[in-house]
Coordinates of C-alpha atoms in Angstrom, one line a residue:
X1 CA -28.0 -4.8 15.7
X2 CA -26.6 -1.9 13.4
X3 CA -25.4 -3.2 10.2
X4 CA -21.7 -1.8 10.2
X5 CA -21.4 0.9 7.4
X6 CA -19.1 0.1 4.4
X7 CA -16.9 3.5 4.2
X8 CA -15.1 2.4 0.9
X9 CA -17.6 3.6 -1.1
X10 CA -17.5 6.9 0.7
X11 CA -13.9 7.6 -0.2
X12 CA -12.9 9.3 -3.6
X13 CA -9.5 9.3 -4.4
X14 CA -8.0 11.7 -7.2
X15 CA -4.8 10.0 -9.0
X16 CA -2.6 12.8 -10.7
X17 CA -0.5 12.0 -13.6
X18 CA -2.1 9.3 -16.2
X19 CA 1.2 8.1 -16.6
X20 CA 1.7 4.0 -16.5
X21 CA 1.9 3.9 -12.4
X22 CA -0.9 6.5 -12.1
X23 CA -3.3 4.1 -14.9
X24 CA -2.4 1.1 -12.6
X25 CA -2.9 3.1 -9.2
X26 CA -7.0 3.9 -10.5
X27 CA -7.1 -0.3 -11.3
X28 CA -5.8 -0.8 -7.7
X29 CA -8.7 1.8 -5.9
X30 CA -10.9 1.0 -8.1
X31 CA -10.8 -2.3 -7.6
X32 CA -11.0 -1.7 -3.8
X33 CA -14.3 -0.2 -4.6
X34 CA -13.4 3.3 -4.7
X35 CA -14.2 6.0 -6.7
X36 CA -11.0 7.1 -8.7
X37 CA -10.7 10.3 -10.9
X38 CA -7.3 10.4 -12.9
X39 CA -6.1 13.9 -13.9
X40 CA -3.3 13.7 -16.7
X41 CA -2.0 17.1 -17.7
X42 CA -1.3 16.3 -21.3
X43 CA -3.8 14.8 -24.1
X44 CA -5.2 11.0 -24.8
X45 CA -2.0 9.7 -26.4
X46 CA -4.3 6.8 -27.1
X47 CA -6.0 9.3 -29.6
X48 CA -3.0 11.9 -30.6
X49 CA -1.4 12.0 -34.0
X50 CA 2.0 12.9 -32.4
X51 CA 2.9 12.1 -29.1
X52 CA 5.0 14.3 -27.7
X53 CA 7.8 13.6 -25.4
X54 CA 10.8 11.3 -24.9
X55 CA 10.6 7.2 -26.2
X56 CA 11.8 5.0 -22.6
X57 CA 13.3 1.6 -22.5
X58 CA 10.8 -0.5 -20.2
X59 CA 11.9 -3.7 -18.7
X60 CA 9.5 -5.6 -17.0
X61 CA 10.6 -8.1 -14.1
X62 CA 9.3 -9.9 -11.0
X63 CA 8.4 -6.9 -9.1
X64 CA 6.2 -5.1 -11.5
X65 CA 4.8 -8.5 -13.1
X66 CA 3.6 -9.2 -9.8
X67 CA 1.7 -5.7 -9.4
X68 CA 0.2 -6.8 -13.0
X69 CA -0.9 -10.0 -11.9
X70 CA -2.8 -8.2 -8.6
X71 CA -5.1 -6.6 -10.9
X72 CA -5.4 -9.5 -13.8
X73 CA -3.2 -7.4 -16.3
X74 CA 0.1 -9.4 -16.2
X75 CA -0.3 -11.9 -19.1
X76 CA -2.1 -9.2 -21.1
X77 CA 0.8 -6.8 -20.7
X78 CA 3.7 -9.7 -20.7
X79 CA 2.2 -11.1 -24.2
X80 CA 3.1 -7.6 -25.8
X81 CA 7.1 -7.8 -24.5
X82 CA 9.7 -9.8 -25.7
X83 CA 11.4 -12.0 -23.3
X84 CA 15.5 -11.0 -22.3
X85 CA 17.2 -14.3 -20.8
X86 CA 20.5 -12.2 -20.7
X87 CA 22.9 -9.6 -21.0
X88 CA 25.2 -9.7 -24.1
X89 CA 28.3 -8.2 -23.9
X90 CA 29.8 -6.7 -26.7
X91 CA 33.8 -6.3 -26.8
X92 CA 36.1 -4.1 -29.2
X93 CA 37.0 -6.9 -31.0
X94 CA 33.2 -8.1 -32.1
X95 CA 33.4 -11.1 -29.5
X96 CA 29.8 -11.6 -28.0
X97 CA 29.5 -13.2 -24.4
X98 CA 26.6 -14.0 -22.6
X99 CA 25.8 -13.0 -19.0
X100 CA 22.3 -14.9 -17.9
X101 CA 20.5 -13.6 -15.6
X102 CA 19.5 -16.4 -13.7
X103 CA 18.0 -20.0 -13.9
X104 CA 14.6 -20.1 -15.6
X105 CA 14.4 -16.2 -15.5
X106 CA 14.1 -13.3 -17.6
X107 CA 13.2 -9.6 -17.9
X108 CA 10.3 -8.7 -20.5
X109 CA 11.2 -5.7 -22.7
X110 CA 7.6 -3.9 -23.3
X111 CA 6.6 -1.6 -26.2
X112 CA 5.1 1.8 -24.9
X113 CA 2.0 0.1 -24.1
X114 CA -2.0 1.7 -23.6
X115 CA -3.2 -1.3 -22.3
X116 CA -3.3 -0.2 -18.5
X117 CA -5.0 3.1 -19.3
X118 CA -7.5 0.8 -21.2
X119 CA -8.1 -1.4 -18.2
X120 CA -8.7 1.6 -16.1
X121 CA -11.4 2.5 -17.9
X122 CA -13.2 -0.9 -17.5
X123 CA -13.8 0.0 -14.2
X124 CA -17.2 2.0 -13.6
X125 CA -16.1 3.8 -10.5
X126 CA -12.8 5.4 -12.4
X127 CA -12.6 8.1 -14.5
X128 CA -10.0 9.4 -16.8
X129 CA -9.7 13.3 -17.4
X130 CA -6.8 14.9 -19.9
X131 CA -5.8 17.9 -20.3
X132 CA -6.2 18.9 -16.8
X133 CA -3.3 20.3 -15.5
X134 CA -2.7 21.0 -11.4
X135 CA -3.0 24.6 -10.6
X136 CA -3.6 24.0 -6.4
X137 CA -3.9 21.4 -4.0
X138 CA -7.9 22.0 -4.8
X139 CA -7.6 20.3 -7.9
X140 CA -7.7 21.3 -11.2
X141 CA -9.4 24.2 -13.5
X142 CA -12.5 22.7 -11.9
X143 CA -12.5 22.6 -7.8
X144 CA -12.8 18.6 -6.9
X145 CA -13.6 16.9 -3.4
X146 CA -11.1 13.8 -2.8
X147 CA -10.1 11.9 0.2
X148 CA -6.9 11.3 -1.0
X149 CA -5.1 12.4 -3.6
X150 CA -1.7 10.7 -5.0
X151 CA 0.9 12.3 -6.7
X152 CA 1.8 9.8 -9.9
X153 CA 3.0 12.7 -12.3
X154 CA 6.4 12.0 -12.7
X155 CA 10.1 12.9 -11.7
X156 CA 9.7 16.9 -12.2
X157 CA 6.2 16.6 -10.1
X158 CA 3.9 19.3 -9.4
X159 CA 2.2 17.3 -6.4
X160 CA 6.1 17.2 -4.6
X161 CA 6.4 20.9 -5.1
X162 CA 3.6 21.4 -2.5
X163 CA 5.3 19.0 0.0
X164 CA 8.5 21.6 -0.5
X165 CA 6.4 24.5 1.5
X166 CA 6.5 22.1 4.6
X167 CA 8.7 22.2 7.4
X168 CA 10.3 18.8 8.1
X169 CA 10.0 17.3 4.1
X170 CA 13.5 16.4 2.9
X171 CA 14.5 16.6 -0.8
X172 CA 17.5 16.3 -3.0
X173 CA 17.9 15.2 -6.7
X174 CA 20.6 14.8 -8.5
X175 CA 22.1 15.1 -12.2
X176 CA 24.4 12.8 -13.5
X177 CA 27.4 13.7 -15.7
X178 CA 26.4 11.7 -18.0
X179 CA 23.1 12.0 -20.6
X180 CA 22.0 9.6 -23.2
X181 CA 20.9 9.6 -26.9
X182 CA 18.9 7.5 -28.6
X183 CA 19.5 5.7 -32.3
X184 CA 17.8 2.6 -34.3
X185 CA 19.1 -0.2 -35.5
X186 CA 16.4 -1.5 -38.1
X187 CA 16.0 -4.7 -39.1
X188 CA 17.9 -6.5 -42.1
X189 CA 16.0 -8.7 -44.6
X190 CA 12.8 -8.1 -42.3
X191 CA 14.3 -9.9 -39.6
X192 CA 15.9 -9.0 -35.9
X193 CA 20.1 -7.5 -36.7
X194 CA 21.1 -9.2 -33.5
X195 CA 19.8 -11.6 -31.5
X196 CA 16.6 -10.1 -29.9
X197 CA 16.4 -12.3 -26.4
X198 CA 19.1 -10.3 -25.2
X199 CA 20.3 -7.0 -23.4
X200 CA 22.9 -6.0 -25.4
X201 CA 25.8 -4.2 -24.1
X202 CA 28.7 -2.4 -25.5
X203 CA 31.0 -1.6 -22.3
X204 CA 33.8 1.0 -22.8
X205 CA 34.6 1.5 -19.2
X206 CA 33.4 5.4 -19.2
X207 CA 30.5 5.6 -21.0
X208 CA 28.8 2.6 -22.6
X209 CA 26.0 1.7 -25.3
X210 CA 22.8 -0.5 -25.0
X211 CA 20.4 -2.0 -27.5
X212 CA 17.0 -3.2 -26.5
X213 CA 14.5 -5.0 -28.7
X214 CA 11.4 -3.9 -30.3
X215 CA 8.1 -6.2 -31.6
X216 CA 8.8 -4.0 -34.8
X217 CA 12.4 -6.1 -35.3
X218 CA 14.0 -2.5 -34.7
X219 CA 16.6 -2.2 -32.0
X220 CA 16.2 0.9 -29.4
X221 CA 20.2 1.7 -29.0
X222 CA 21.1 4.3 -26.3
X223 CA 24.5 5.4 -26.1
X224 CA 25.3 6.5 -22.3
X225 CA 28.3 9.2 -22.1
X226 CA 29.7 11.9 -20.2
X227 CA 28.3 15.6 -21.4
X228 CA 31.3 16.6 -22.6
X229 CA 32.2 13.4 -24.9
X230 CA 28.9 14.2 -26.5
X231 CA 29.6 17.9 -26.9
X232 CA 33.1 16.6 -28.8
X233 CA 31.6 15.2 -31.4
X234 CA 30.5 18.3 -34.0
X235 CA 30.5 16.6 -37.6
X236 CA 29.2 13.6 -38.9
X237 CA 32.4 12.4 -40.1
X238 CA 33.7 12.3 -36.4
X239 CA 30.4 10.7 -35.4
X240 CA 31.9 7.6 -37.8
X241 CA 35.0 8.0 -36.7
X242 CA 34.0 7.8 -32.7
X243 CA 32.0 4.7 -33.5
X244 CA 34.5 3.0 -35.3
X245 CA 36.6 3.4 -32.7
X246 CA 34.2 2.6 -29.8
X247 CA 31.7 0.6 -31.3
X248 CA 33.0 -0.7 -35.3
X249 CA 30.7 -3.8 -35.2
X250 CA 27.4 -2.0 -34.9
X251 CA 28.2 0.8 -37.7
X252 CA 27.1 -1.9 -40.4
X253 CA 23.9 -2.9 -38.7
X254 CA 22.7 0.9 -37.2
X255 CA 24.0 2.5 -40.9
X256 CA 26.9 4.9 -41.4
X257 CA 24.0 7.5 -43.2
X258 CA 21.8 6.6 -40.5
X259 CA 24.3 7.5 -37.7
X260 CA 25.2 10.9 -39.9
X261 CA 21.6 11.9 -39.3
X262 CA 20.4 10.3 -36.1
X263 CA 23.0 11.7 -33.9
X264 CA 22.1 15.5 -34.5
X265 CA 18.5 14.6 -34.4
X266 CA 18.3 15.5 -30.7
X267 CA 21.2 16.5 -28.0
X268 CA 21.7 14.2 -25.7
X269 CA 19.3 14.2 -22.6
X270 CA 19.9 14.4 -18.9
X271 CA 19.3 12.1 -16.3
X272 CA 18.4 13.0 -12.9
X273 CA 17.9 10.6 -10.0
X274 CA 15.3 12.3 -6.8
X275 CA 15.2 11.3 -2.8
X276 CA 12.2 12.7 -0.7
X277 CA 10.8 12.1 2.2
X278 CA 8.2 11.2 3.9
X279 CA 6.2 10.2 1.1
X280 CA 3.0 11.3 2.8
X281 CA 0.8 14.6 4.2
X282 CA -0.9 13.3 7.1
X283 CA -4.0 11.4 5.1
X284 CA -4.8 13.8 2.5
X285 CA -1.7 12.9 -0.2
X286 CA 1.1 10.6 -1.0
X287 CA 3.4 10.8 -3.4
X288 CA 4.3 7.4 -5.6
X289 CA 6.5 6.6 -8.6
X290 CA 9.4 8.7 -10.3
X291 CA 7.4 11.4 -7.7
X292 CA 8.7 9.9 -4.8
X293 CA 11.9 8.4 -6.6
X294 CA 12.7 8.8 -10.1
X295 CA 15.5 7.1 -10.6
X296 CA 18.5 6.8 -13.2
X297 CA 17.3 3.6 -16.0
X298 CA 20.8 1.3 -15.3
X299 CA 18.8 -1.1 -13.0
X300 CA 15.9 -1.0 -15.3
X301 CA 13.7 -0.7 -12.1
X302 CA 12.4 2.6 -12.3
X303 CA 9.1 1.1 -13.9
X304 CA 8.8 -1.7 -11.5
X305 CA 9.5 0.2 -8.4
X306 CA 6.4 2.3 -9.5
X307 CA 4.4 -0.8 -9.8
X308 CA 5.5 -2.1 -6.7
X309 CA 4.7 0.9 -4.4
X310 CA 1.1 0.4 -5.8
X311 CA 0.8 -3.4 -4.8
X312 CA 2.7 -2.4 -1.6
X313 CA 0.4 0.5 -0.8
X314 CA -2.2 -2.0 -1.2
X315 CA -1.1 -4.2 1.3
X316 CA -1.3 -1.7 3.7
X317 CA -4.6 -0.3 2.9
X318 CA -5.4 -4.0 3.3
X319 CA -3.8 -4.2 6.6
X320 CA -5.3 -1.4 8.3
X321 CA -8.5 -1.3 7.2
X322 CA -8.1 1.9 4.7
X323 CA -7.5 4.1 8.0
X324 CA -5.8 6.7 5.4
X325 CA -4.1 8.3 8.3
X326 CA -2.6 5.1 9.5
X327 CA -1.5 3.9 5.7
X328 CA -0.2 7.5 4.2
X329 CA 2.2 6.9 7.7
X330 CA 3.2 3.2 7.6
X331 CA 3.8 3.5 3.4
X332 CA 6.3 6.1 4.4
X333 CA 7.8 3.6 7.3
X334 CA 7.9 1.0 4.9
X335 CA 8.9 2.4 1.3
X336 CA 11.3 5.6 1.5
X337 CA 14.0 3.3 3.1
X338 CA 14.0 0.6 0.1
X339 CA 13.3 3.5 -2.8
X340 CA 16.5 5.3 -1.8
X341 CA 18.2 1.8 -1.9
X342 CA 17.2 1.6 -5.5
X343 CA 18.5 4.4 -5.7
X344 CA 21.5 4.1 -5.2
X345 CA 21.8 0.7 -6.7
X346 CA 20.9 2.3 -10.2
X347 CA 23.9 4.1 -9.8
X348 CA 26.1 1.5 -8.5
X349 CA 25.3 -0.5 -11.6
X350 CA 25.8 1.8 -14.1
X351 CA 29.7 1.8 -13.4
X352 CA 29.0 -2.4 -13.1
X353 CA 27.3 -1.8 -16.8
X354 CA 29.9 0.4 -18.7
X355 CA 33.1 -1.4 -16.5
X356 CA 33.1 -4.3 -14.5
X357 CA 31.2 -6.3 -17.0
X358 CA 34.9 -5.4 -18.7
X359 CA 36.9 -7.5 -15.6
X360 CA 37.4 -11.2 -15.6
X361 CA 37.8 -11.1 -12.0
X362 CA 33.9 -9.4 -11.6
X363 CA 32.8 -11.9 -14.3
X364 CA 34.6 -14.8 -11.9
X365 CA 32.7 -13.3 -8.7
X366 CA 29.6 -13.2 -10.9
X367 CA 30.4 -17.3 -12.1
X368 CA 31.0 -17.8 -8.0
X369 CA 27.9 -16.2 -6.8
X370 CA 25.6 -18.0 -9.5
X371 CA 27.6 -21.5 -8.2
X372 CA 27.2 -21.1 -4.7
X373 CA 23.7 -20.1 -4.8
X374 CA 22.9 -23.3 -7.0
X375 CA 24.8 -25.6 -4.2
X376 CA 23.2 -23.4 -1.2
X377 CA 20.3 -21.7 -3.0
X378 CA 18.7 -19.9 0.3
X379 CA 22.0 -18.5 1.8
X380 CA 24.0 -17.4 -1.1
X381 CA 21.5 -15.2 -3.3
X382 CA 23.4 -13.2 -6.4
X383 CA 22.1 -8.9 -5.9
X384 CA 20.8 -9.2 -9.4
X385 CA 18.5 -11.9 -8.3
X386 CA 17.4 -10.7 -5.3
X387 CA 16.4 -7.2 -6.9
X388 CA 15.2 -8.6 -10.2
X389 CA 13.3 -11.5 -9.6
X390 CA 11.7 -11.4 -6.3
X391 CA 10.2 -9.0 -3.9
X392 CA 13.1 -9.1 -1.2
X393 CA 13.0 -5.0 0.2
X394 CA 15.7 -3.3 -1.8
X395 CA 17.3 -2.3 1.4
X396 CA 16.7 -6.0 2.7
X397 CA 18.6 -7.2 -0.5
X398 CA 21.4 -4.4 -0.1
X399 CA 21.9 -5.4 3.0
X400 CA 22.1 -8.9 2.8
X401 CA 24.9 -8.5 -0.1
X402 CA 26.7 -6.7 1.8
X403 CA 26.8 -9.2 4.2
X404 CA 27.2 -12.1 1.5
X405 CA 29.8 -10.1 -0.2
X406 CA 32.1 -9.8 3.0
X407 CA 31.4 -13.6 3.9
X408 CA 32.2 -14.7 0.1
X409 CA 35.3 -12.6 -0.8
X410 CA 38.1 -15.1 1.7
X411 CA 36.0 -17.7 -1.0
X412 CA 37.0 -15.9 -4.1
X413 CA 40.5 -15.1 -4.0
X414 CA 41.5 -18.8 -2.9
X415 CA 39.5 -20.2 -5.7
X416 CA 41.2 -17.4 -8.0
X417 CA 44.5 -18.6 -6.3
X418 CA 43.8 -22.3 -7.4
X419 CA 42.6 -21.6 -11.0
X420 CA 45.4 -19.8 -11.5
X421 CA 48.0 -22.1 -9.3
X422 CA 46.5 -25.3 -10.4
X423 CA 44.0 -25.7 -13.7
X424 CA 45.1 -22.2 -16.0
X425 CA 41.2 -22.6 -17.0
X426 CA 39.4 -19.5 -18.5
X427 CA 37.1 -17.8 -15.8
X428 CA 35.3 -16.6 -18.1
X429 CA 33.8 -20.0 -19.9
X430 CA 33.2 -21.7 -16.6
X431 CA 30.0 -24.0 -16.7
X432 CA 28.2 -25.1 -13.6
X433 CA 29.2 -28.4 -13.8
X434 CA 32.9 -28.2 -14.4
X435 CA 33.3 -25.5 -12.0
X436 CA 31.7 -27.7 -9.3
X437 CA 34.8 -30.8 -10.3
X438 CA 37.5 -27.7 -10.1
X439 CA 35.7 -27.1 -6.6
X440 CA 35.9 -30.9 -5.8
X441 CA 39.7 -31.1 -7.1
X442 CA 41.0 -28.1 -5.2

């Protein structure tokens, strides 16, 4: 009998974009046994004195952990972060209140990291080519042969731009009102200004401010604000004078000099949030990350969406037998309809972020949700949980909050109606435990 022939080895795939999902795309083929060329437009930042380009808040969380994990790099990329148990919301006044994320999880805030590049290149069937920069859908200054080739290069993607001369290949993007700028908070007496385990948020119901943690005890703060509030601002005395206003308790630890200088280092940037699809040519190309989906940072799933669609494509290529034509066709199916939910939840939550965070009655809903899914932990599942730390489908998880959210609101206002009616307690310091007796005693 014929041995059957082993068409992995046959198939060469050519990754473009060396960026973090395009480094863990060549571990995934590779691993498979494929050959995998990566072609990244720009140098080795591994070896360049300056690296050009924008710094980017990454937060790590269930989704792209377990991507990680696929290909042996999760502990090796998790020891480098530093572990975020909550939000910490920071009021006018200086008052600081927590906002966990959930029982027994977290979000991993990573350092611009070369680790996945460097596993890449463990791999004797991948190779790594910069400064090669996409002129055709041949390849690059040299002419390549690939089966495949997957568009990783980012939200402004020069793979995508060949989907647009197709008929039938829906595209929109979006820029949002708003941009962001980026300051430092460094450390005081060598040690962390704030607490580090934390998101921190400043809320001002408009625009807002976040600081992020760094393993050099700095704090990455980005202020998030309409175009136009930026373009007010002209002088470094009204620079100190917005902040006080807005944000007084962080002058002392970010530096009034500091601020002077910082804010007019660069304009603020713009954000822009891109829908496509399908995500696929027949079986010659598919687009994946912030090519298919870049998406605005407010859900901090822009990073882990990229790494999912890589263990997700995986799956598939698993399922049918690497039958490209069948995969490049279900991937679509399966991932344009939870990548647009994402989406649209990054949006949602930058109004949640900046506003609601503000409300007692959203932090009561929030104190509700995290109750009820304690007491009925597989019916009642909080949005943040569902998209954070599991793999529910974002549209699954959309879905079933709307559903939760309709079902649980009757819930709500009669257990606002009681507080208020009965116990006068403070919604906003409820534990679990005495919340469960106010449930008993209603």
């Amino acid at each position: 009998m014929e041995e059957p022939s082993d068409n992995r080895q046959k198939k060469v795939v050519a990754v473009v974009g060396g960026g973090l999902v395009g480094a863990l795309n060549a571990c995934f083929f590779a691993k498979r046994g494929l050959d995998v060329e990566v072609f990244e437009s720009r140098e080795d930042i591994r070896q360049a004195k300056v690296v050009k380009g924008r710094s980017i808040n990454l937060a790590l969380s269930h989704r792209g952990r377990q991507a990680l994990k696929h290909v042996g790099m999760e502990e090796k990329i998790v020891s480098q972060g530093i572990p975020m148990h909550a939000r910490m919301i920071h009021s006018l006044n200086g008052k600081q209140s927590p906002i966990p994320y959930g029982k027994k999880s977290q979000v991993n805030r990573l350092p611009a990291t070369y680790k996945l590049t460097n596993h890449s290149e463990t791999y004797p069937n991948a190779k790594l080519n910069f400064d090669h920069k996409l002129q055709d859908w041949n390849g690059t200054k040299e002419h390549i042969q690939a089966d495949l080739i997957v568009g990783c290069d980012g939200a402004f993607s020069a793979i995508r731009k060949q989907f647009l001369r197709r008929s039938r290949f829906n595209y929109s993007q979006t820029y949002i009102p708003h941009g962001y700028m980026e300051l430092t908070m460094p450390p005081i007496n060598g040690e962390f200004a704030m607490k580090p385990n934390y998101l921190h948020i400043w809320p001002r119901n408009t625009f807002m401010m976040i600081a992020l943690p760094n393993l050099d005890k700095t704090f990455t703060c980005t202020l998030f604000m309409p175009f136009d509030e930026f373009e007010k601002i002209t002088t470094g005395d009204q620079v100190i004078e917005f902040f006080q206003k807005c944000f007084p308790d962080s002058i002392p630890l970010i530096g009034a000099d500091a601020l002077r200088e910082d804010y007019f280092r660069l304009p603020a940037q713009a954000m822009v949030s891109v829908k496509c699809s399908p995500y696929h040519i027949g079986d010659k190309c598919v687009l994946m990350g912030d090519a298919a989906h870049a998406v605005v940072p407010f859900y901090g799933q822009g990073m882990n969406a990229g790494f999912e669609d890589c263990i997700v494509f995986d799956e598939i290529m698993e399922q049918f037998n690497e039958d490209l034509a069948a995969v490049l066709a279900e991937y679509s199916r399966v991932r344009v309809p939870d990548d647009h939910a994402i989406a649209d939840l990054a949006m949602y939550n930058y109004v949640e972020m900046r506003a609601h965070v503000n409300s007692k009655w959203f932090l009561f809903r929030k104190h509700v949700d995290n109750i009820l899914h304690f007491v009925m932990p597989k019916t009642i599942i909080p949005l943040y949980t569902m998209v954070t730390f599991t793999r529910t489908r974002y549209h699954k998880a959309v879905e079933r909050w709307q559903w939760q959210d309709k079902v649980n609101t009757p819930t709500f206002y009669f257990l606002k109606y009681k507080t208020k009616k009965n116990y006068h307690v403070d919604i906003t310091s409820f534990s679990s435990y005495s919340f469960i007796l106010h449930i008993n005693n209603l």
